[in-house]
Amino acid sequence: MATSTIAAISKEPDTMNTNDNKIVTENLKLSKEWDKTFPKSNQVNHRKVTFPNRYGITLAADMYTPKNAVSPLPAIAVCGPFGAVKEQAAGLYAQEMAKRGFITLAFDPSFTGESGGQPRYMTSPDINTEDFSAAVDFLVTNPAVNPEEVGIIGICGWGGIAINAAAADPRIKATVASTMYDMSRVNANGYFDSANTPEDRDRLRSALAAQRTEDFRNGSPKLGGGVPDVLPEDAPKFLRDYFDYYKTPRGYHPRSLNSNGGRNVTSPIPWINFPLMSRAGEIKNAVMIVHGEKAHSFYFGSDAYKSLTVNPGQDNNKLFMVIPGASHTDLYDKTDVIPFDSMEVFFKENLK
C-alpha cells in the first residue's frame, strides 16, 4: 500500500499543467495626466510602465529617463514614504536622480495607489520587500539599463524595507535609506520604544485579533485613518509636520493613504513578528542612510547604521549622513535640503 502511494505521488507532477503556474498581469487603470505633487522637469522623459512581482501582483510605476542619454545607463528604483504614492516624494526623488543621469522607476507598492492587489491598503514585510526586487527584475531586463548597475532608494518606512531588500537581493548594488523608519520596530515597540513589553504587545495583538473577527464578519477590512483632518491642540511636532505635507497642497494626493483613509487597521499584524532588517549586517553592497538631525525618527536611522558591516578596505561602503537642522518630512520634498548631489556621487561610485 505504501509503495503504491509513493508511486502515485511521484507521478503527480507529470500531470501538472505548467500554464497554471504563469504570472498573469493585471489590467490596471493608469492616469494619463501629470498628477504629481511636484512640477515636471524638461530635462527628463516620463512614461508609465507596469510589471508583476513574484506573487503575481502587478505594480504601476513612473519611469524617468534623462533626455539625450546614451544607453545602457545605471538605474534606481524608488519607493516611499510608507502610506504615500509614487506621485509624491518617490516621484520627486526619481525625477531628480534622472536629471543626474540615471534611469529611475518610482513605483506604487502592492495593494496601493495605481498598483494591483486585493484587498486594498494592505501591507506586508515580505510582499513589500518583494516589490523592490520586482522593480529590479524590470530594470535588469530593460535593454536601456546596465544590469550590473542597479540601486534603490527607500524613503521613510520604505527605507527600512530597502535595507531588507538589499540584504535579500545582491543584484541591488547600492541602497539609499532616506529619513527611514523601521516598521517592525515601531509597530512592535511603539514610538520611541515606549510600548516595548510583552504585556504591551499582548494588548495590541488582542485588539488586532478582535478587529480580524470584525473584518471577516463585515466582509471588508476597516481602515485605520491617515493623518487627521484636524490636528488636536496638543499634537506633537512630527504629527504637525505630517499634516503640513499630507493634508496641504504641498503634498496631498487623492490616492495617498496618509492623505486620506489610511491603511487597514490590521496592517501591523505581520510587522510585529517579522524582524525587518535582521540580516542588514550581511549586506556586502553599499548602503547610505540619510537622516535629518531634528527628525523624530532619527533613532531608526542611527541604529540601522550601527547594524551595518563596513567591508574591509571600503570605508565609503556604508555611510550615515546627518542633515543639520532637518526634520523628518524635510527630506520628503525640500530639494534644497535633500542631499541629491551626495546621492549622485554615492551611486556613481558604487554602481559599477
C-alpha positions as CSV (number, residue, x, y, z in Angstrom):
1,M,0.0,0.0,0.0
2,A,2.8,2.4,1.0
3,T,4.7,1.6,-2.2
4,S,1.7,2.3,-4.4
5,T,1.0,5.6,-2.6
6,I,4.6,6.7,-3.1
7,A,4.5,5.8,-6.8
8,A,1.3,7.7,-7.2
9,I,2.8,10.8,-5.6
10,S,5.9,10.6,-7.7
11,K,3.8,10.6,-10.9
12,E,1.6,13.5,-9.8
13,P,3.9,16.3,-11.1
14,D,3.8,14.8,-14.6
15,T,0.0,15.7,-14.7
16,M,0.5,19.3,-13.7
17,N,-0.3,21.9,-16.2
18,T,2.6,24.3,-16.2
19,N,0.4,27.0,-17.8
20,D,-1.4,27.2,-14.4
21,N,1.8,28.5,-12.9
22,K,2.3,31.5,-15.1
23,I,2.0,35.0,-13.7
24,V,-0.9,36.8,-15.3
25,T,-0.5,40.6,-15.5
26,E,-3.4,42.6,-14.1
27,N,-5.1,45.2,-16.3
28,L,-4.5,48.4,-14.4
29,K,-6.1,51.8,-15.0
30,L,-3.4,54.4,-15.1
31,S,-3.8,58.1,-15.1
32,K,-2.8,59.8,-18.3
33,E,-2.3,63.4,-17.0
34,W,0.6,64.7,-14.9
35,D,-0.9,64.4,-11.4
36,K,2.3,64.7,-9.3
37,T,2.8,66.9,-6.3
38,F,5.9,68.4,-8.0
39,P,6.5,70.2,-11.3
40,K,7.5,68.2,-14.4
41,S,11.2,68.7,-15.5
42,N,12.0,69.4,-19.1
43,Q,15.3,67.5,-18.6
44,V,13.8,64.0,-18.5
45,N,11.4,61.9,-20.4
46,H,8.5,60.3,-18.5
47,R,6.2,57.3,-19.2
48,K,4.0,54.9,-17.3
49,V,5.1,51.2,-17.0
50,T,3.8,48.1,-15.3
51,F,5.4,44.9,-14.1
52,P,4.5,41.9,-11.9
53,N,6.0,40.9,-8.7
54,R,6.8,37.3,-7.7
55,Y,3.3,36.9,-6.1
56,G,1.5,37.9,-9.3
57,I,0.6,41.4,-8.2
58,T,1.0,43.9,-11.0
59,L,2.8,47.1,-9.9
60,A,2.4,50.5,-11.6
61,A,5.4,52.9,-11.9
62,D,6.5,56.1,-13.4
63,M,9.7,55.7,-15.4
64,Y,12.0,58.7,-15.8
65,T,14.8,58.8,-18.4
66,P,17.4,61.5,-18.9
67,K,17.0,63.2,-22.2
68,N,19.6,62.6,-24.9
69,A,21.3,59.9,-22.7
70,V,23.2,57.1,-24.3
71,S,22.2,53.6,-23.2
72,P,22.8,51.4,-21.3
73,L,22.5,53.6,-18.1
74,P,22.6,52.9,-14.4
75,A,19.2,52.7,-12.8
76,I,17.5,53.3,-9.5
77,A,14.1,52.1,-8.2
78,V,12.4,54.4,-5.7
79,C,9.5,53.9,-3.2
80,G,8.1,55.6,-0.2
81,P,7.2,57.1,2.2
82,F,5.1,54.4,3.9
83,G,1.5,55.2,3.1
84,A,2.4,57.5,0.2
85,V,2.2,57.0,-3.6
86,K,4.6,57.5,-6.4
87,E,3.2,60.9,-7.3
88,Q,4.6,62.2,-4.0
89,A,8.1,62.1,-2.6
90,A,9.2,58.9,-4.5
91,G,8.5,60.6,-7.9
92,L,10.3,63.7,-6.9
93,Y,13.4,61.6,-5.9
94,A,13.1,59.6,-9.1
95,Q,12.9,62.7,-11.3
96,E,15.8,64.4,-9.6
97,M,18.0,61.4,-9.9
98,A,17.0,61.0,-13.6
99,K,18.2,64.6,-14.1
100,R,21.6,63.3,-12.9
101,G,21.9,60.6,-15.5
102,F,20.0,57.6,-14.1
103,I,17.0,55.7,-15.4
104,T,14.7,55.7,-12.5
105,L,11.5,53.9,-11.5
106,A,9.1,55.3,-8.9
107,F,6.5,52.6,-8.1
108,D,3.4,52.1,-6.1
109,P,3.6,49.2,-3.6
110,S,1.3,46.2,-3.8
111,F,-2.3,47.0,-2.8
112,T,-1.7,50.7,-3.0
113,G,-2.2,53.6,-5.5
114,E,-2.4,52.5,-9.1
115,S,-0.8,49.1,-8.4
116,G,-2.8,45.9,-8.2
117,G,-3.5,43.5,-5.3
118,Q,-6.6,42.7,-3.3
119,P,-7.8,43.7,-0.8
120,R,-6.7,47.2,-1.0
121,Y,-4.5,49.1,1.5
122,M,-2.7,46.1,3.0
123,T,1.0,46.0,3.9
124,S,3.4,43.1,4.2
125,P,7.0,43.0,5.1
126,D,7.5,40.0,2.7
127,I,5.5,41.3,-0.2
128,N,6.7,44.9,0.1
129,T,10.3,43.7,0.2
130,E,9.5,41.6,-2.9
131,D,8.1,44.8,-4.6
132,F,11.6,46.3,-4.6
133,S,13.1,43.1,-6.1
134,A,10.3,43.1,-8.7
135,A,11.3,46.6,-9.7
136,V,14.9,45.3,-10.0
137,D,13.6,42.4,-12.2
138,F,12.1,45.1,-14.5
139,L,15.2,47.2,-14.6
140,V,17.9,44.5,-15.1
141,T,15.9,43.1,-18.1
142,N,15.4,46.5,-19.7
143,P,17.8,46.9,-22.7
144,A,18.3,50.6,-21.8
145,V,19.7,49.6,-18.3
146,N,23.1,48.3,-17.4
147,P,22.0,45.2,-15.4
148,E,25.2,45.4,-13.2
149,E,24.4,49.0,-12.2
150,V,21.1,49.0,-10.4
151,G,20.3,50.6,-7.0
152,I,17.3,51.5,-4.9
153,I,16.1,54.4,-2.7
154,G,13.6,53.9,0.1
155,I,12.0,56.8,1.9
156,C,10.6,56.8,5.4
157,G,9.2,53.3,6.1
158,W,10.4,52.2,2.8
159,G,14.0,53.0,3.9
160,G,13.9,50.0,6.2
161,I,12.3,47.9,3.5
162,A,15.0,49.0,1.1
163,I,17.7,47.8,3.5
164,N,15.8,44.5,3.9
165,A,15.6,44.1,0.1
166,A,19.4,44.8,-0.2
167,A,20.1,42.0,2.3
168,A,17.9,39.6,0.3
169,D,18.9,40.6,-3.3
170,P,22.6,41.0,-4.3
171,R,21.6,42.5,-7.6
172,I,21.0,45.7,-5.7
173,K,24.4,47.2,-5.8
174,A,23.8,50.4,-3.8
175,T,21.0,51.4,-1.4
176,V,19.9,54.8,0.0
177,A,17.6,54.8,3.0
178,S,16.3,58.4,3.5
179,T,14.6,59.6,6.7
180,M,13.9,56.0,7.4
181,Y,11.6,54.1,9.7
182,D,12.0,50.5,10.9
183,M,8.3,49.5,10.5
184,S,8.8,46.3,12.5
185,R,10.2,48.2,15.5
186,V,7.6,51.0,15.5
187,N,4.7,48.5,15.2
188,A,6.1,46.1,17.8
189,N,7.5,48.6,20.3
190,G,5.6,51.8,19.7
191,Y,7.2,55.2,19.0
192,F,10.5,55.7,20.8
193,D,10.1,52.1,22.1
194,S,7.5,53.3,24.6
195,A,5.4,50.1,24.4
196,N,8.2,47.6,24.3
197,T,7.0,44.9,26.8
198,P,5.3,41.5,26.3
199,E,2.2,42.9,28.0
200,D,2.0,45.9,25.6
201,R,2.3,43.6,22.6
202,D,-0.3,41.2,24.1
203,R,-2.8,44.1,24.3
204,L,-2.0,45.1,20.8
205,R,-2.4,41.5,19.5
206,S,-5.7,41.1,21.3
207,A,-7.1,44.3,19.7
208,L,-5.8,43.3,16.2
209,A,-7.3,39.8,16.6
210,A,-10.7,41.3,17.6
211,Q,-10.5,43.5,14.5
212,R,-9.8,40.5,12.3
213,T,-13.0,38.9,13.5
214,E,-15.0,42.0,12.8
215,D,-13.4,42.4,9.3
216,F,-14.3,38.8,8.5
217,R,-17.9,39.3,9.6
218,N,-18.2,42.6,7.6
219,G,-16.5,41.2,4.5
220,S,-14.1,44.1,4.3
221,P,-11.2,45.4,6.3
222,K,-11.6,48.5,8.4
223,L,-9.4,51.5,7.5
224,G,-7.3,52.9,10.3
225,G,-7.3,56.5,9.1
226,G,-4.5,58.6,7.7
227,V,-3.2,61.9,9.0
228,P,-6.2,63.5,10.8
229,D,-8.1,66.2,9.0
230,V,-8.0,68.4,12.1
231,L,-5.0,68.4,14.4
232,P,-5.5,68.2,18.2
233,E,-4.2,71.2,20.1
234,D,-1.5,69.1,21.8
235,A,-0.4,67.3,18.6
236,P,3.4,66.6,18.6
237,K,5.6,68.4,16.2
238,F,6.1,65.3,14.0
239,L,2.3,64.9,13.5
240,R,2.1,68.6,12.6
241,D,4.9,68.0,10.1
242,Y,3.0,65.1,8.6
243,F,-0.2,67.3,8.4
244,D,1.8,70.0,6.6
245,Y,2.9,67.5,4.0
246,Y,0.0,65.1,3.5
247,K,-3.0,67.4,4.2
248,T,-2.0,70.6,2.3
249,P,-1.4,71.3,-1.4
250,R,2.3,70.8,-0.7
251,G,2.0,67.0,-0.7
252,Y,-1.7,66.0,-0.7
253,H,-2.7,63.3,-3.3
254,P,-6.1,61.7,-3.7
255,R,-4.6,58.2,-3.9
256,S,-2.3,58.6,-0.9
257,L,-3.2,56.5,2.1
258,N,-1.7,59.0,4.5
259,S,-3.6,61.9,2.9
260,N,-6.9,60.0,3.2
261,G,-8.3,56.9,4.8
262,G,-5.0,55.2,5.8
263,R,-4.1,51.6,5.8
264,N,-6.2,48.7,7.1
265,V,-6.4,48.6,10.9
266,T,-4.9,45.0,10.9
267,S,-1.8,46.1,8.9
268,P,0.5,45.9,12.0
269,I,0.0,42.1,12.4
270,P,2.9,40.8,10.3
271,W,5.3,43.6,11.2
272,I,5.1,42.8,14.9
273,N,6.5,39.3,14.4
274,F,8.7,40.0,11.4
275,P,12.2,41.2,12.3
276,L,12.8,43.6,9.4
277,M,16.4,44.2,8.6
278,S,17.6,41.3,10.7
279,R,20.2,40.4,8.0
280,A,21.4,44.0,7.5
281,G,24.8,43.2,8.8
282,E,25.3,40.7,6.0
283,I,24.9,43.3,3.2
284,K,28.0,43.3,1.1
285,N,27.0,46.1,-1.3
286,A,26.9,49.8,-0.5
287,V,24.3,51.4,1.8
288,M,23.9,55.1,2.6
289,I,21.5,56.2,5.4
290,V,20.4,59.9,5.3
291,H,18.6,61.4,8.2
292,G,17.6,64.9,9.5
293,E,19.3,65.9,12.7
294,K,15.9,67.1,14.2
295,A,13.8,64.2,12.8
296,H,11.7,62.3,15.4
297,S,12.7,59.2,13.5
298,F,16.5,59.8,13.8
299,Y,16.9,56.8,16.2
300,F,15.8,54.4,13.4
301,G,18.5,55.6,11.0
302,S,21.2,55.8,13.7
303,D,20.5,52.3,15.0
304,A,20.2,50.8,11.4
305,Y,23.6,52.2,10.6
306,K,25.1,50.6,13.6
307,S,23.8,47.2,12.4
308,L,25.7,47.5,9.1
309,T,29.1,46.0,8.4
310,V,31.8,48.1,6.7
311,N,33.6,46.0,4.2
312,P,37.4,45.8,4.8
313,G,39.2,48.4,2.8
314,Q,35.9,50.1,1.7
315,D,35.4,53.0,4.1
316,N,32.7,54.5,1.8
317,N,30.7,51.3,1.5
318,K,28.5,52.1,4.5
319,L,27.6,55.8,5.1
320,F,25.5,57.7,7.6
321,M,24.8,61.3,6.5
322,V,23.1,63.6,9.0
323,I,21.4,66.8,7.6
324,P,21.8,69.6,10.1
325,G,18.6,71.1,11.4
326,A,16.4,68.9,9.1
327,S,13.1,67.3,10.3
328,H,11.7,64.0,9.1
329,T,9.5,65.5,6.4
330,D,12.1,68.0,5.2
331,L,13.6,65.0,3.4
332,Y,10.3,64.3,1.6
333,D,10.3,67.2,-0.8
334,K,12.6,70.1,0.1
335,T,15.1,70.0,-2.8
336,D,17.4,72.4,-1.0
337,V,17.7,70.1,2.0
338,I,17.7,66.6,0.4
339,P,21.3,65.8,-0.5
340,F,20.8,64.8,-4.1
341,D,24.3,65.7,-5.1
342,S,25.7,63.4,-2.4
343,M,23.4,60.6,-3.5
344,E,24.5,61.1,-7.1
345,V,28.2,60.7,-6.0
346,F,27.3,57.7,-3.9
347,F,25.5,55.8,-6.7
348,K,28.1,56.7,-9.3
349,E,30.9,55.4,-7.1
350,N,29.1,52.2,-6.2
351,L,27.0,51.3,-9.3
352,K,30.0,49.9,-11.2
